[in-house]
Structure formats: structure tokens, C-alpha cells
Amino acid sequence: MRDTILEDTEAGNGDTTSKFGMWLFLFTELFLFVVLFFVFLSYRASYPEGFHHASIRLNGVIATANTFILLTSSFAVAISIVAIRKGHKRVTIWALIVTIALGVLFLVMKGFEWREKIEHGIYPTAKGLSGLGEGENLFYGLYYLMTGLHALHVIGGIVLLFVMLCFVGNGRVSRGSYGALENSALYWHLVDIIWIYLFSFFYLVS
Amino acid sequence: MSDEYYREEVSGAAPVTGFYDSSGRRAGFTPWLLSWIFSLDHKRIAILYLVSTLSFFAVGVSLGFLIRLELIAPGATIVDARTYNAFFTLHGVIMIFLFIIPVTTGVFGNFLLPIQIGAKDMAFPRLNLLSWWFYIIGAALVLLSLFTGDGLPDTGWTFYVPYSLKTAADISLTAFALFILGFSSILTGINFVTTVHKLRAPGMRWHRLPLFVWSIYSTAWILVIATPVLGMTLLLVIAERTLGLGIFDPVRGGDPILYQHLFWIYSHPAVYVMILPGMGIVAEIIPVFTRRVIFGYRAIAYSSVMIAVVGSMVWGHHMFVSGFSKTAAFVFSLFTFLVAIPSAIKVFNWISSLYRGSIVLEAPFLLALVFIFQFTVGGLTGLILGTLSVDVHLHDTTFVVGHFHYMKFGGGGFAFFAGLHYWFPKIFGRMYIKRYANIAVAFLFVGFNTLYFPMLVMGYKGMPRRYFDYLPEFQLYHVVSTVGSWILITGLIIMFVNLIYSIRRGEKAGANPWGGATIEWQTTSPPPVLNFVDPPVVDRGPYDYR
């Protein structure tokens, strides 16, 4: 009963209303990272040398592969939207499974990259970190902070998409109402976009 | 619970009653409590905010009272210096994050925004409830953080590094609590913006929105844009304390000034979160009690938006003496002066609205007048502080404390009281005792100015803020100020006793006791569950009296 009333509340434009709210939420998420971009760029301006040296020591191969993985996963989630719009439930489910699998793969690769750094004694609170050149410790500090926060968002996105997978399975998300899936896909795209920025900042601009 | 509650109202089994007359109360205490704390009705959520924010207000007032009592004589009077530091920190954190930021949006924003635009509820009722729960969780964590550290938080409400990284108090937990409170603000902001865009009743065009809606709408945008910055800044403090990345540590190449930038990028817009809704309340009250259309509707509406925009670019004026380039200081000073323009537009329009009106002196209107006076004092002292050369002299003195309280308490707080007296009959369906309300206003006005005006004077003469001890030459001002705090608290007690008594025992108010023209007065007092029995008719502006 409550649900009918609430839908009534969002009379006639429930889907556009929730999407409007979702966009606002995505902006707030973006601003969260913009603060860190601001911090990163201001220190990069202060210590161009240190940031350069630190950057070339990161593993660019894994990061590049990860970029392709995330972009592909975004493509997969887009397919799931097209599929549900046309009512192909099986395709939707498989597209979501692929998206989630790629998301997990991204995290695993990220884990390997972190482990490699940690084995070299580069991690926050490590003694060796303060012995690095000027600005390098800041670079690695921000590296762990920003990629770590991004990884949390990836995990959040995976959980969200998993819930959507269940909803598609039991029919709560279907051809008739797929607003929740669309919003989850939007969130996944945001995670992707933020990674593009992180990739450029940490690996490309050196 | 809320399911039954909705069903009862909608099926028509019960007559249309006020939103808080549920069957739950007959069923016992627990179901009654659950029907409140899990309610999706925006009006009930507003009442939840009212009770919770005012509880913390009482705590904050008590701490303020103790601070003033300590300062009545030089040296240790009632507590030692460390406890005093904790007092002003907690007073600041509680009053800012648990009272003045959430209170007006949480209470009147929630209660009135949907009604004033003719909607049945918020765009996202569940998110709305979640906002309140985040608020409660954040508040609980703030309280918990008092006991988990070695000593009470003693950094001041600004958490400036490096001290906040070094103190033994559990600042990480306090910061995390504020992060959660920030989430509450963000969700509220998203909900309000979406509601205004999507749920306006037929005929409710943008230029027919009541001015309170305009101010809440601007506030909601600030919440959405600025709060993530605070969240991230606090996460950085937590990361520094736990991981030691060195981002704010000059020894390792970091920059403590960066913290101040990040903090004020949020916290300056946040002071507009504290004052903008109050301006909206005053703009609602003035036309009703002068019986004429408000002067310069569009100017007032757009100036709210302009304050939100320009106010986001002035954070540097908190840092004039922290050390940054002269160009930056000049630009921030300039923008600070520019914010005065939309603020002055509002003041001039309010005052112009009094001209040739048929003024009715009731408590809400008196409080609105007090607001205009105190807000003007706060605004003008703000311009003094925004002047580069003068700020060097006045920075970190009680002049700043006085200015801030004139704006936030004398402005935002008094506007909230004005709104409370204005919408009380709408919310509870009963009228308070007007005589006592007027007496309370007199006490509040005298007490407030006795309390804070000496701060402006002694600050100008060199009394630093946050100091535990002071030179004997300042004692007179401190004594006057402390006496003022007693008068103010007397006023608060009279006001709240009167209001609380009248919730049950006041006279029935009727749908429109003040003769207001905005559409919340078209519905019954208190409003029914979905706000309107008949769809509201919007065929004219909000202040067009017939």
C-alpha cells in the first residue's frame, strides 16, 4: 500500500525524478574526487621532479590493462540496458555478469599492483617512504588514498550491480521498469570516468 | 507502523485528521515510537528533526552558558583551561553541525517545502528518512568520540592542522561522525532540489514559488555542491592521523595551509546554509504581517541564488593572516564585499515592504524585525572583517566571535524562532499564548545584544578569542556579556515553556490564523497525511492578497 502511495507521490514522472536525483548524487561523488584532484595538482605544481620520478616507477602495464578492463565493463553494462529495453532478459543477465566479472578482475589486478609496491617498501606508514625524494612520498600517499577510495567505489558498484542482477532474475527489474538498473549503470560509468582521470594523473602525466 | 498508518488514512476508514494523530498511540508506546522514527511522511520527519535538533540546541546553550560563566572573572573560575578548550570545541561542533546547519532545512524545509509547492511529499521519502537516520548516527558518534579518546576534543570546531593531527583526543572518530552528518546534508540537498524541480503542483510556476522555497532551493544546492568537499577534507584528516601520508605536514613536503583552504571551501558556503533559510522565513513573515505584497519578489528570489553562487568564492577571507599572495587576498576581499550586495538587496526589500503596510505586531513579526536589526549588525561587522587592513587587527579576537554570533544566532537562530512562532499553529494546530511569546521576544532581544555587543567592543580593544584568561581591563565587558547570557537563557526558557505547553493546551488555531496567502494556509492545521484534501489551487503569486 505504501508503495502505491509513494509512486503516486512521484506521479507520472517517477523515472525522470529518480534519474534527476541520481545525477545530483553523481555530481557529489565527482566533487569528492575533485578535492583530491585539486590536492594532487597543487602538489604536482610544487614538486614536478618528485612526482615525475615517482610516476615512472608505477606499473603502467597493469594500469593500462585495467583501463581497458573498466572501459569494456562500461560497454557491457550499456549492453545490459539496451537488452532490457528490448526485453532480452538472458542477454541482460549475461551482460551484468560480464560487467561484475570485469569489475572483480580490475580489483584483483589493482591488488597485484599494490602488492608489488608494498613489497618494495612503498606504502603508507612505512619507514622507507620518508626517505624518498621531495614530493615522492606525497605522490605515493595520494596514490594509495585515491586509488584506494576508487577501489571502494568499484566495490560499491559491484554490490549495486549484483543486486540489480538479482532483481533482473526475479523480475523486479524488467522491460517495464528498469530505472534502477539505469541508475546503477550511471554509477558504474562514473566509477569508470573517475578511473580515467586517475589513470591520466598517476601514469600518463609525468 | 507506517504501513498501517498510511492505510488507515487512505482507505477513508478514519476521518481526515492531522498527520500526527495515528492509531499507534492507542496501541502502546513502542508501536507509537516506531510509527514516528520509521515514518516516511515528510511532516513527521520534520518533527523528528525538530525534537532532535532542539535537544542538541539545549546542550549547546548549556555549554555556552558554562563558557560565559568561566569568563566572568580572569583566571580559573569554574573549570581548568583544558576543560574550557573542550567546552568551546563542543559548543561549536554541536551548535554548527548538529543544530544550525540541519535545523531550518530539516524542520521547516521538510515540513513546508512540499506543502508550499503543493506536493504530497518529498521526491524521495525513503531518502528523507535515511537523512534523519544519518543525522542521528552522526550525532551519536560525535557523543561517542567524547569518551573514546584521551581527553575531550579540544581543537575548536575548525579542526585546524597540525594540532588536530597531534591532539590525544579521538579526532578521527569526531571527523568520521561529521562525515556521516555530511552525508545527511547531501541526501537532504539532493532530495530538496529534485522536489522543487519535479513535484510542483500544476500552476506553480517558478515565479509563483514562495520566497521560502527559493531560499531552501538555494540552500539545497550549496549542500549538494559544498558538502562533498568537507567530507573529503575530514577523510584526509582521518587518513593523516591513521596512515600519516604527510599531506599537511611541512616536514614531509605537505602544506598545512591547504587544510585551511579545503576546510573553508566547504565551511564558508556552509555559513550561507545557516542563514539563507532564515532569510526565506523572514521574507514569508513580512508580507503576512504588513498585509501587502512583498516588495521586489524577483530581486529577493534571485539574490538568494546570487548569495549561493558568490558565497562559494569567498572562503579565502578566513585566511587573510595565514599567509597567501596579495592578489589572492585582494580577490577574496573583493568577492566578500560583493556578497554584501545581494544581502543588502534583501534587507532593503524587507524594509521597503514595511512602508505603507498595515502592520500587525505579533511575535513572529517582532522576531523578524529583531532578525533584520541583528542581521544588519552582523553583516556590517562582516564588511569590517572583510577589509584587508582592518582584519589584521581584528583577526582571532572576540570581534569575530561577536560578528559570527550576530549572523548565525542573531540571524539564523532568531529567524528559526520567528518561523517557529509563525508556523507553530500550522504544525500543531494550536496557538501559543501570545502575551508570553512577546515577553520572551523582549528577553531574547535584550539578552542577545547584552551578550554579544560587548564582544564586538572588547574584540576591537584586543581581547583574543578562545582565551581562557584575560587582562583585568576586559573584565567589565566580560561581566556584562555573562549577565547578557543569563537574560538570553531566561528568554529561551519562557519561549520554549510557552510553546511546549501550547502543543497540547493552546487554543485551536484554525487553518489560517495569520491570514497568509501561501498555499500551506489553504490546508487544515495540522495538515492531513498527504497534505491536501482537495488539490491546491495555484492561480496567483504567493503574496497576492485578495
mmCIF file with all atom_site columns, N, CA and C in Angstrom, chain B residues 334-384:
data_model
loop_
_atom_site.group_PDB
_atom_site.id
_atom_site.type_symbol
_atom_site.label_atom_id
_atom_site.label_alt_id
_atom_site.label_comp_id
_atom_site.label_asym_id
_atom_site.label_entity_id
_atom_site.label_seq_id
_atom_site.pdbx_PDB_ins_code
_atom_site.Cartn_x
_atom_site.Cartn_y
_atom_site.Cartn_z
_atom_site.occupancy
_atom_site.B_iso_or_equiv
_atom_site.pdbx_formal_charge
_atom_site.auth_seq_id
_atom_site.auth_comp_id
_atom_site.auth_asym_id
_atom_site.auth_atom_id
_atom_site.pdbx_PDB_model_num
ATOM 1   N N  . LEU B 1 334 ? 37.487 41.339 -2.348 1.00 0.00 ? 334 LEU B N  1
ATOM 2   C CA . LEU B 1 334 ? 36.538 41.914 -3.299 1.00 0.00 ? 334 LEU B CA 1
ATOM 3   C C  . LEU B 1 334 ? 35.246 41.094 -3.344 1.00 0.00 ? 334 LEU B C  1
ATOM 4   N N  . PHE B 1 335 ? 35.405 39.761 -3.453 1.00 0.00 ? 335 PHE B N  1
ATOM 5   C CA . PHE B 1 335 ? 34.217 38.909 -3.516 1.00 0.00 ? 335 PHE B CA 1
ATOM 6   C C  . PHE B 1 335 ? 33.411 39.001 -2.221 1.00 0.00 ? 335 PHE B C  1
ATOM 7   N N  . THR B 1 336 ? 34.136 39.155 -1.107 1.00 0.00 ? 336 THR B N  1
ATOM 8   C CA . THR B 1 336 ? 33.443 39.281 0.173  1.00 0.00 ? 336 THR B CA 1
ATOM 9   C C  . THR B 1 336 ? 32.554 40.516 0.168  1.00 0.00 ? 336 THR B C  1
ATOM 10  N N  . PHE B 1 337 ? 33.074 41.607 -0.372 1.00 0.00 ? 337 PHE B N  1
ATOM 11  C CA . PHE B 1 337 ? 32.242 42.810 -0.468 1.00 0.00 ? 337 PHE B CA 1
ATOM 12  C C  . PHE B 1 337 ? 31.073 42.581 -1.414 1.00 0.00 ? 337 PHE B C  1
ATOM 13  N N  . LEU B 1 338 ? 31.311 41.792 -2.478 1.00 0.00 ? 338 LEU B N  1
ATOM 14  C CA . LEU B 1 338 ? 30.228 41.557 -3.435 1.00 0.00 ? 338 LEU B CA 1
ATOM 15  C C  . LEU B 1 338 ? 29.064 40.803 -2.803 1.00 0.00 ? 338 LEU B C  1
ATOM 16  N N  . VAL B 1 339 ? 29.349 39.898 -1.853 1.00 0.00 ? 339 VAL B N  1
ATOM 17  C CA . VAL B 1 339 ? 28.246 39.169 -1.212 1.00 0.00 ? 339 VAL B CA 1
ATOM 18  C C  . VAL B 1 339 ? 27.331 40.121 -0.467 1.00 0.00 ? 339 VAL B C  1
ATOM 19  N N  . ALA B 1 340 ? 27.886 41.244 -0.039 1.00 0.00 ? 340 ALA B N  1
ATOM 20  C CA . ALA B 1 340 ? 27.058 42.203 0.686  1.00 0.00 ? 340 ALA B CA 1
ATOM 21  C C  . ALA B 1 340 ? 25.939 42.744 -0.208 1.00 0.00 ? 340 ALA B C  1
ATOM 22  N N  . ILE B 1 341 ? 26.150 42.732 -1.536 1.00 0.00 ? 341 ILE B N  1
ATOM 23  C CA . ILE B 1 341 ? 25.134 43.323 -2.421 1.00 0.00 ? 341 ILE B CA 1
ATOM 24  C C  . ILE B 1 341 ? 23.816 42.548 -2.367 1.00 0.00 ? 341 ILE B C  1
ATOM 25  N N  . PRO B 1 342 ? 23.821 41.224 -2.668 1.00 0.00 ? 342 PRO B N  1
ATOM 26  C CA . PRO B 1 342 ? 22.532 40.522 -2.563 1.00 0.00 ? 342 PRO B CA 1
ATOM 27  C C  . PRO B 1 342 ? 21.958 40.543 -1.151 1.00 0.00 ? 342 PRO B C  1
ATOM 28  N N  . SER B 1 343 ? 22.834 40.527 -0.131 1.00 0.00 ? 343 SER B N  1
ATOM 29  C CA . SER B 1 343 ? 22.315 40.583 1.245  1.00 0.00 ? 343 SER B CA 1
ATOM 30  C C  . SER B 1 343 ? 21.616 41.914 1.486  1.00 0.00 ? 343 SER B C  1
ATOM 31  N N  . ALA B 1 344 ? 22.232 42.998 1.026  1.00 0.00 ? 344 ALA B N  1
ATOM 32  C CA . ALA B 1 344 ? 21.624 44.315 1.213  1.00 0.00 ? 344 ALA B CA 1
ATOM 33  C C  . ALA B 1 344 ? 20.342 44.437 0.402  1.00 0.00 ? 344 ALA B C  1
ATOM 34  N N  . ILE B 1 345 ? 20.315 43.828 -0.792 1.00 0.00 ? 345 ILE B N  1
ATOM 35  C CA . ILE B 1 345 ? 19.082 43.844 -1.594 1.00 0.00 ? 345 ILE B CA 1
ATOM 36  C C  . ILE B 1 345 ? 17.934 43.284 -0.769 1.00 0.00 ? 345 ILE B C  1
ATOM 37  N N  . LYS B 1 346 ? 18.225 42.181 -0.096 1.00 0.00 ? 346 LYS B N  1
ATOM 38  C CA . LYS B 1 346 ? 17.179 41.579 0.735  1.00 0.00 ? 346 LYS B CA 1
ATOM 39  C C  . LYS B 1 346 ? 16.734 42.539 1.842  1.00 0.00 ? 346 LYS B C  1
ATOM 40  N N  . VAL B 1 347 ? 17.710 43.093 2.559  1.00 0.00 ? 347 VAL B N  1
ATOM 41  C CA . VAL B 1 347 ? 17.349 43.963 3.688  1.00 0.00 ? 347 VAL B CA 1
ATOM 42  C C  . VAL B 1 347 ? 16.526 45.151 3.206  1.00 0.00 ? 347 VAL B C  1
ATOM 43  N N  . PHE B 1 348 ? 16.967 45.782 2.105  1.00 0.00 ? 348 PHE B N  1
ATOM 44  C CA . PHE B 1 348 ? 16.222 46.938 1.587  1.00 0.00 ? 348 PHE B CA 1
ATOM 45  C C  . PHE B 1 348 ? 14.816 46.544 1.182  1.00 0.00 ? 348 PHE B C  1
ATOM 46  N N  . ASN B 1 349 ? 14.672 45.372 0.564  1.00 0.00 ? 349 ASN B N  1
ATOM 47  C CA . ASN B 1 349 ? 13.346 44.953 0.131  1.00 0.00 ? 349 ASN B CA 1
ATOM 48  C C  . ASN B 1 349 ? 12.440 44.645 1.314  1.00 0.00 ? 349 ASN B C  1
ATOM 49  N N  . TRP B 1 350 ? 13.008 44.020 2.350  1.00 0.00 ? 350 TRP B N  1
ATOM 50  C CA . TRP B 1 350 ? 12.174 43.765 3.543  1.00 0.00 ? 350 TRP B CA 1
ATOM 51  C C  . TRP B 1 350 ? 11.700 45.077 4.131  1.00 0.00 ? 350 TRP B C  1
ATOM 52  N N  . ILE B 1 351 ? 12.618 46.023 4.248  1.00 0.00 ? 351 ILE B N  1
ATOM 53  C CA . ILE B 1 351 ? 12.242 47.287 4.881  1.00 0.00 ? 351 ILE B CA 1
ATOM 54  C C  . ILE B 1 351 ? 11.255 48.052 3.999  1.00 0.00 ? 351 ILE B C  1
ATOM 55  N N  . SER B 1 352 ? 11.469 48.001 2.686  1.00 0.00 ? 352 SER B N  1
ATOM 56  C CA . SER B 1 352 ? 10.525 48.665 1.779  1.00 0.00 ? 352 SER B CA 1
ATOM 57  C C  . SER B 1 352 ? 9.139  48.050 1.903  1.00 0.00 ? 352 SER B C  1
ATOM 58  N N  . SER B 1 353 ? 9.101  46.744 2.208  1.00 0.00 ? 353 SER B N  1
ATOM 59  C CA . SER B 1 353 ? 7.796  46.093 2.334  1.00 0.00 ? 353 SER B CA 1
ATOM 60  C C  . SER B 1 353 ? 7.017  46.610 3.540  1.00 0.00 ? 353 SER B C  1
ATOM 61  N N  . LEU B 1 354 ? 7.713  47.169 4.518  1.00 0.00 ? 354 LEU B N  1
ATOM 62  C CA . LEU B 1 354 ? 7.004  47.705 5.689  1.00 0.00 ? 354 LEU B CA 1
ATOM 63  C C  . LEU B 1 354 ? 6.286  49.007 5.345  1.00 0.00 ? 354 LEU B C  1
ATOM 64  N N  . TYR B 1 355 ? 6.815  49.702 4.341  1.00 0.00 ? 355 TYR B N  1
ATOM 65  C CA . TYR B 1 355 ? 6.313  51.034 4.018  1.00 0.00 ? 355 TYR B CA 1
ATOM 66  C C  . TYR B 1 355 ? 4.851  50.975 3.587  1.00 0.00 ? 355 TYR B C  1
ATOM 67  N N  . ARG B 1 356 ? 4.008  51.716 4.253  1.00 0.00 ? 356 ARG B N  1
ATOM 68  C CA . ARG B 1 356 ? 2.574  51.816 3.978  1.00 0.00 ? 356 ARG B CA 1
ATOM 69  C C  . ARG B 1 356 ? 1.851  50.481 4.104  1.00 0.00 ? 356 ARG B C  1
ATOM 70  N N  . GLY B 1 357 ? 2.453  49.564 4.847  1.00 0.00 ? 357 GLY B N  1
ATOM 71  C CA . GLY B 1 357 ? 1.736  48.325 5.139  1.00 0.00 ? 357 GLY B CA 1
ATOM 72  C C  . GLY B 1 357 ? 0.835  48.537 6.337  1.00 0.00 ? 357 GLY B C  1
ATOM 73  N N  . SER B 1 358 ? -0.130 47.594 6.520  1.00 0.00 ? 358 SER B N  1
ATOM 74  C CA . SER B 1 358 ? -0.957 47.654 7.729  1.00 0.00 ? 358 SER B CA 1
ATOM 75  C C  . SER B 1 358 ? -0.332 46.693 8.729  1.00 0.00 ? 358 SER B C  1
ATOM 76  N N  . ILE B 1 359 ? 0.597  47.239 9.520  1.00 0.00 ? 359 ILE B N  1
ATOM 77  C CA . ILE B 1 359 ? 1.442  46.363 10.319 1.00 0.00 ? 359 ILE B CA 1
ATOM 78  C C  . ILE B 1 359 ? 0.690  45.802 11.528 1.00 0.00 ? 359 ILE B C  1
ATOM 79  N N  . VAL B 1 360 ? 0.795  44.494 11.706 1.00 0.00 ? 360 VAL B N  1
ATOM 80  C CA . VAL B 1 360 ? 0.225  43.823 12.871 1.00 0.00 ? 360 VAL B CA 1
ATOM 81  C C  . VAL B 1 360 ? 1.392  43.298 13.697 1.00 0.00 ? 360 VAL B C  1
ATOM 82  N N  . LEU B 1 361 ? 1.529  43.781 14.934 1.00 0.00 ? 361 LEU B N  1
ATOM 83  C CA . LEU B 1 361 ? 2.676  43.371 15.743 1.00 0.00 ? 361 LEU B CA 1
ATOM 84  C C  . LEU B 1 361 ? 2.369  42.084 16.484 1.00 0.00 ? 361 LEU B C  1
ATOM 85  N N  . GLU B 1 362 ? 2.824  40.962 15.912 1.00 0.00 ? 362 GLU B N  1
ATOM 86  C CA . GLU B 1 362 ? 2.700  39.677 16.595 1.00 0.00 ? 362 GLU B CA 1
ATOM 87  C C  . GLU B 1 362 ? 4.107  39.125 16.770 1.00 0.00 ? 362 GLU B C  1
ATOM 88  N N  . ALA B 1 363 ? 4.218  38.077 17.605 1.00 0.00 ? 363 ALA B N  1
ATOM 89  C CA . ALA B 1 363 ? 5.552  37.548 17.922 1.00 0.00 ? 363 ALA B CA 1
ATOM 90  C C  . ALA B 1 363 ? 6.387  37.202 16.683 1.00 0.00 ? 363 ALA B C  1
ATOM 91  N N  . PRO B 1 364 ? 5.833  36.507 15.657 1.00 0.00 ? 364 PRO B N  1
ATOM 92  C CA . PRO B 1 364 ? 6.696  36.187 14.505 1.00 0.00 ? 364 PRO B CA 1
ATOM 93  C C  . PRO B 1 364 ? 7.241  37.439 13.843 1.00 0.00 ? 364 PRO B C  1
ATOM 94  N N  . PHE B 1 365 ? 6.400  38.447 13.754 1.00 0.00 ? 365 PHE B N  1
ATOM 95  C CA . PHE B 1 365 ? 6.831  39.670 13.083 1.00 0.00 ? 365 PHE B CA 1
ATOM 96  C C  . PHE B 1 365 ? 7.876  40.403 13.922 1.00 0.00 ? 365 PHE B C  1
ATOM 97  N N  . LEU B 1 366 ? 7.661  40.440 15.240 1.00 0.00 ? 366 LEU B N  1
ATOM 98  C CA . LEU B 1 366 ? 8.658  41.070 16.111 1.00 0.00 ? 366 LEU B CA 1
ATOM 99  C C  . LEU B 1 366 ? 10.005 40.372 15.957 1.00 0.00 ? 366 LEU B C  1
ATOM 100 N N  . LEU B 1 367 ? 9.973  39.055 15.941 1.00 0.00 ? 367 LEU B N  1
ATOM 101 C CA . LEU B 1 367 ? 11.227 38.318 15.785 1.00 0.00 ? 367 LEU B CA 1
ATOM 102 C C  . LEU B 1 367 ? 11.859 38.603 14.424 1.00 0.00 ? 367 LEU B C  1
ATOM 103 N N  . ALA B 1 368 ? 11.023 38.776 13.402 1.00 0.00 ? 368 ALA B N  1
ATOM 104 C CA . ALA B 1 368 ? 11.564 39.094 12.078 1.00 0.00 ? 368 ALA B CA 1
ATOM 105 C C  . ALA B 1 368 ? 12.245 40.462 12.105 1.00 0.00 ? 368 ALA B C  1
ATOM 106 N N  . LEU B 1 369 ? 11.622 41.416 12.824 1.00 0.00 ? 369 LEU B N  1
ATOM 107 C CA . LEU B 1 369 ? 12.255 42.737 12.927 1.00 0.00 ? 369 LEU B CA 1
ATOM 108 C C  . LEU B 1 369 ? 13.581 42.644 13.674 1.00 0.00 ? 369 LEU B C  1
ATOM 109 N N  . VAL B 1 370 ? 13.587 41.867 14.769 1.00 0.00 ? 370 VAL B N  1
ATOM 110 C CA . VAL B 1 370 ? 14.830 41.667 15.517 1.00 0.00 ? 370 VAL B CA 1
ATOM 111 C C  . VAL B 1 370 ? 15.874 41.038 14.610 1.00 0.00 ? 370 VAL B C  1
ATOM 112 N N  . PHE B 1 371 ? 15.415 40.075 13.799 1.00 0.00 ? 371 PHE B N  1
ATOM 113 C CA . PHE B 1 371 ? 16.330 39.450 12.839 1.00 0.00 ? 371 PHE B CA 1
ATOM 114 C C  . PHE B 1 371 ? 16.963 40.508 11.943 1.00 0.00 ? 371 PHE B C  1
ATOM 115 N N  . ILE B 1 372 ? 16.140 41.383 11.378 1.00 0.00 ? 372 ILE B N  1
ATOM 116 C CA . ILE B 1 372 ? 16.681 42.370 10.433 1.00 0.00 ? 372 ILE B CA 1
ATOM 117 C C  . ILE B 1 372 ? 17.722 43.248 11.120 1.00 0.00 ? 372 ILE B C  1
ATOM 118 N N  . PHE B 1 373 ? 17.413 43.663 12.364 1.00 0.00 ? 373 PHE B N  1
ATOM 119 C CA . PHE B 1 373 ? 18.363 44.500 13.092 1.00 0.00 ? 373 PHE B CA 1
ATOM 120 C C  . PHE B 1 373 ? 19.671 43.747 13.329 1.00 0.00 ? 373 PHE B C  1
ATOM 121 N N  . GLN B 1 374 ? 19.564 42.558 13.889 1.00 0.00 ? 374 GLN B N  1
ATOM 122 C CA . GLN B 1 374 ? 20.779 41.824 14.267 1.00 0.00 ? 374 GLN B CA 1
ATOM 123 C C  . GLN B 1 374 ? 21.550 41.345 13.047 1.00 0.00 ? 374 GLN B C  1
ATOM 124 N N  . PHE B 1 375 ? 20.811 40.975 12.006 1.00 0.00 ? 375 PHE B N  1
ATOM 125 C CA . PHE B 1 375 ? 21.473 40.571 10.781 1.00 0.00 ? 375 PHE B CA 1
ATOM 126 C C  . PHE B 1 375 ? 22.245 41.744 10.171 1.00 0.00 ? 375 PHE B C  1
ATOM 127 N N  . THR B 1 376 ? 21.673 42.932 10.287 1.00 0.00 ? 376 THR B N  1
ATOM 128 C CA . THR B 1 376 ? 22.369 44.104 9.751  1.00 0.00 ? 376 THR B CA 1
ATOM 129 C C  . THR B 1 376 ? 23.657 44.365 10.528 1.00 0.00 ? 376 THR B C  1
ATOM 130 N N  . VAL B 1 377 ? 23.586 44.269 11.865 1.00 0.00 ? 377 VAL B N  1
ATOM 131 C CA . VAL B 1 377 ? 24.809 44.426 12.657 1.00 0.00 ? 377 VAL B CA 1
ATOM 132 C C  . VAL B 1 377 ? 25.825 43.367 12.227 1.00 0.00 ? 377 VAL B C  1
ATOM 133 N N  . GLY B 1 378 ? 25.367 42.117 12.106 1.00 0.00 ? 378 GLY B N  1
ATOM 134 C CA . GLY B 1 378 ? 26.274 41.038 11.699 1.00 0.00 ? 378 GLY B CA 1
ATOM 135 C C  . GLY B 1 378 ? 26.863 41.284 10.327 1.00 0.00 ? 378 GLY B C  1
ATOM 136 N N  . GLY B 1 379 ? 26.027 41.750 9.401  1.00 0.00 ? 379 GLY B N  1
ATOM 137 C CA . GLY B 1 379 ? 26.513 41.978 8.041  1.00 0.00 ? 379 GLY B CA 1
ATOM 138 C C  . GLY B 1 379 ? 27.535 43.098 7.986  1.00 0.00 ? 379 GLY B C  1
ATOM 139 N N  . LEU B 1 380 ? 27.252 44.192 8.705  1.00 0.00 ? 380 LEU B N  1
ATOM 140 C CA . LEU B 1 380 ? 28.188 45.320 8.650  1.00 0.00 ? 380 LEU B CA 1
ATOM 141 C C  . LEU B 1 380 ? 29.508 44.970 9.330  1.00 0.00 ? 380 LEU B C  1
ATOM 142 N N  . THR B 1 381 ? 29.451 44.257 10.468 1.00 0.00 ? 381 THR B N  1
ATOM 143 C CA . THR B 1 381 ? 30.718 43.848 11.086 1.00 0.00 ? 381 THR B CA 1
ATOM 144 C C  . THR B 1 381 ? 31.460 42.885 10.166 1.00 0.00 ? 381 THR B C  1
ATOM 145 N N  . GLY B 1 382 ? 30.704 42.136 9.354  1.00 0.00 ? 382 GLY B N  1
ATOM 146 C CA . GLY B 1 382 ? 31.350 41.250 8.383  1.00 0.00 ? 382 GLY B CA 1
ATOM 147 C C  . GLY B 1 382 ? 32.146 42.040 7.364  1.00 0.00 ? 382 GLY B C  1
ATOM 148 N N  . LEU B 1 383 ? 31.588 43.176 6.941  1.00 0.00 ? 383 LEU B N  1
ATOM 149 C CA . LEU B 1 383 ? 32.332 44.007 5.984  1.00 0.00 ? 383 LEU B CA 1
ATOM 150 C C  . LEU B 1 383 ? 33.604 44.558 6.618  1.00 0.00 ? 383 LEU B C  1
ATOM 151 N N  . ILE B 1 384 ? 33.514 44.898 7.918  1.00 0.00 ? 384 ILE B N  1
ATOM 152 C CA . ILE B 1 384 ? 34.716 45.387 8.605  1.00 0.00 ? 384 ILE B CA 1
ATOM 153 C C  . ILE B 1 384 ? 35.789 44.304 8.585  1.00 0.00 ? 384 ILE B C  1
#
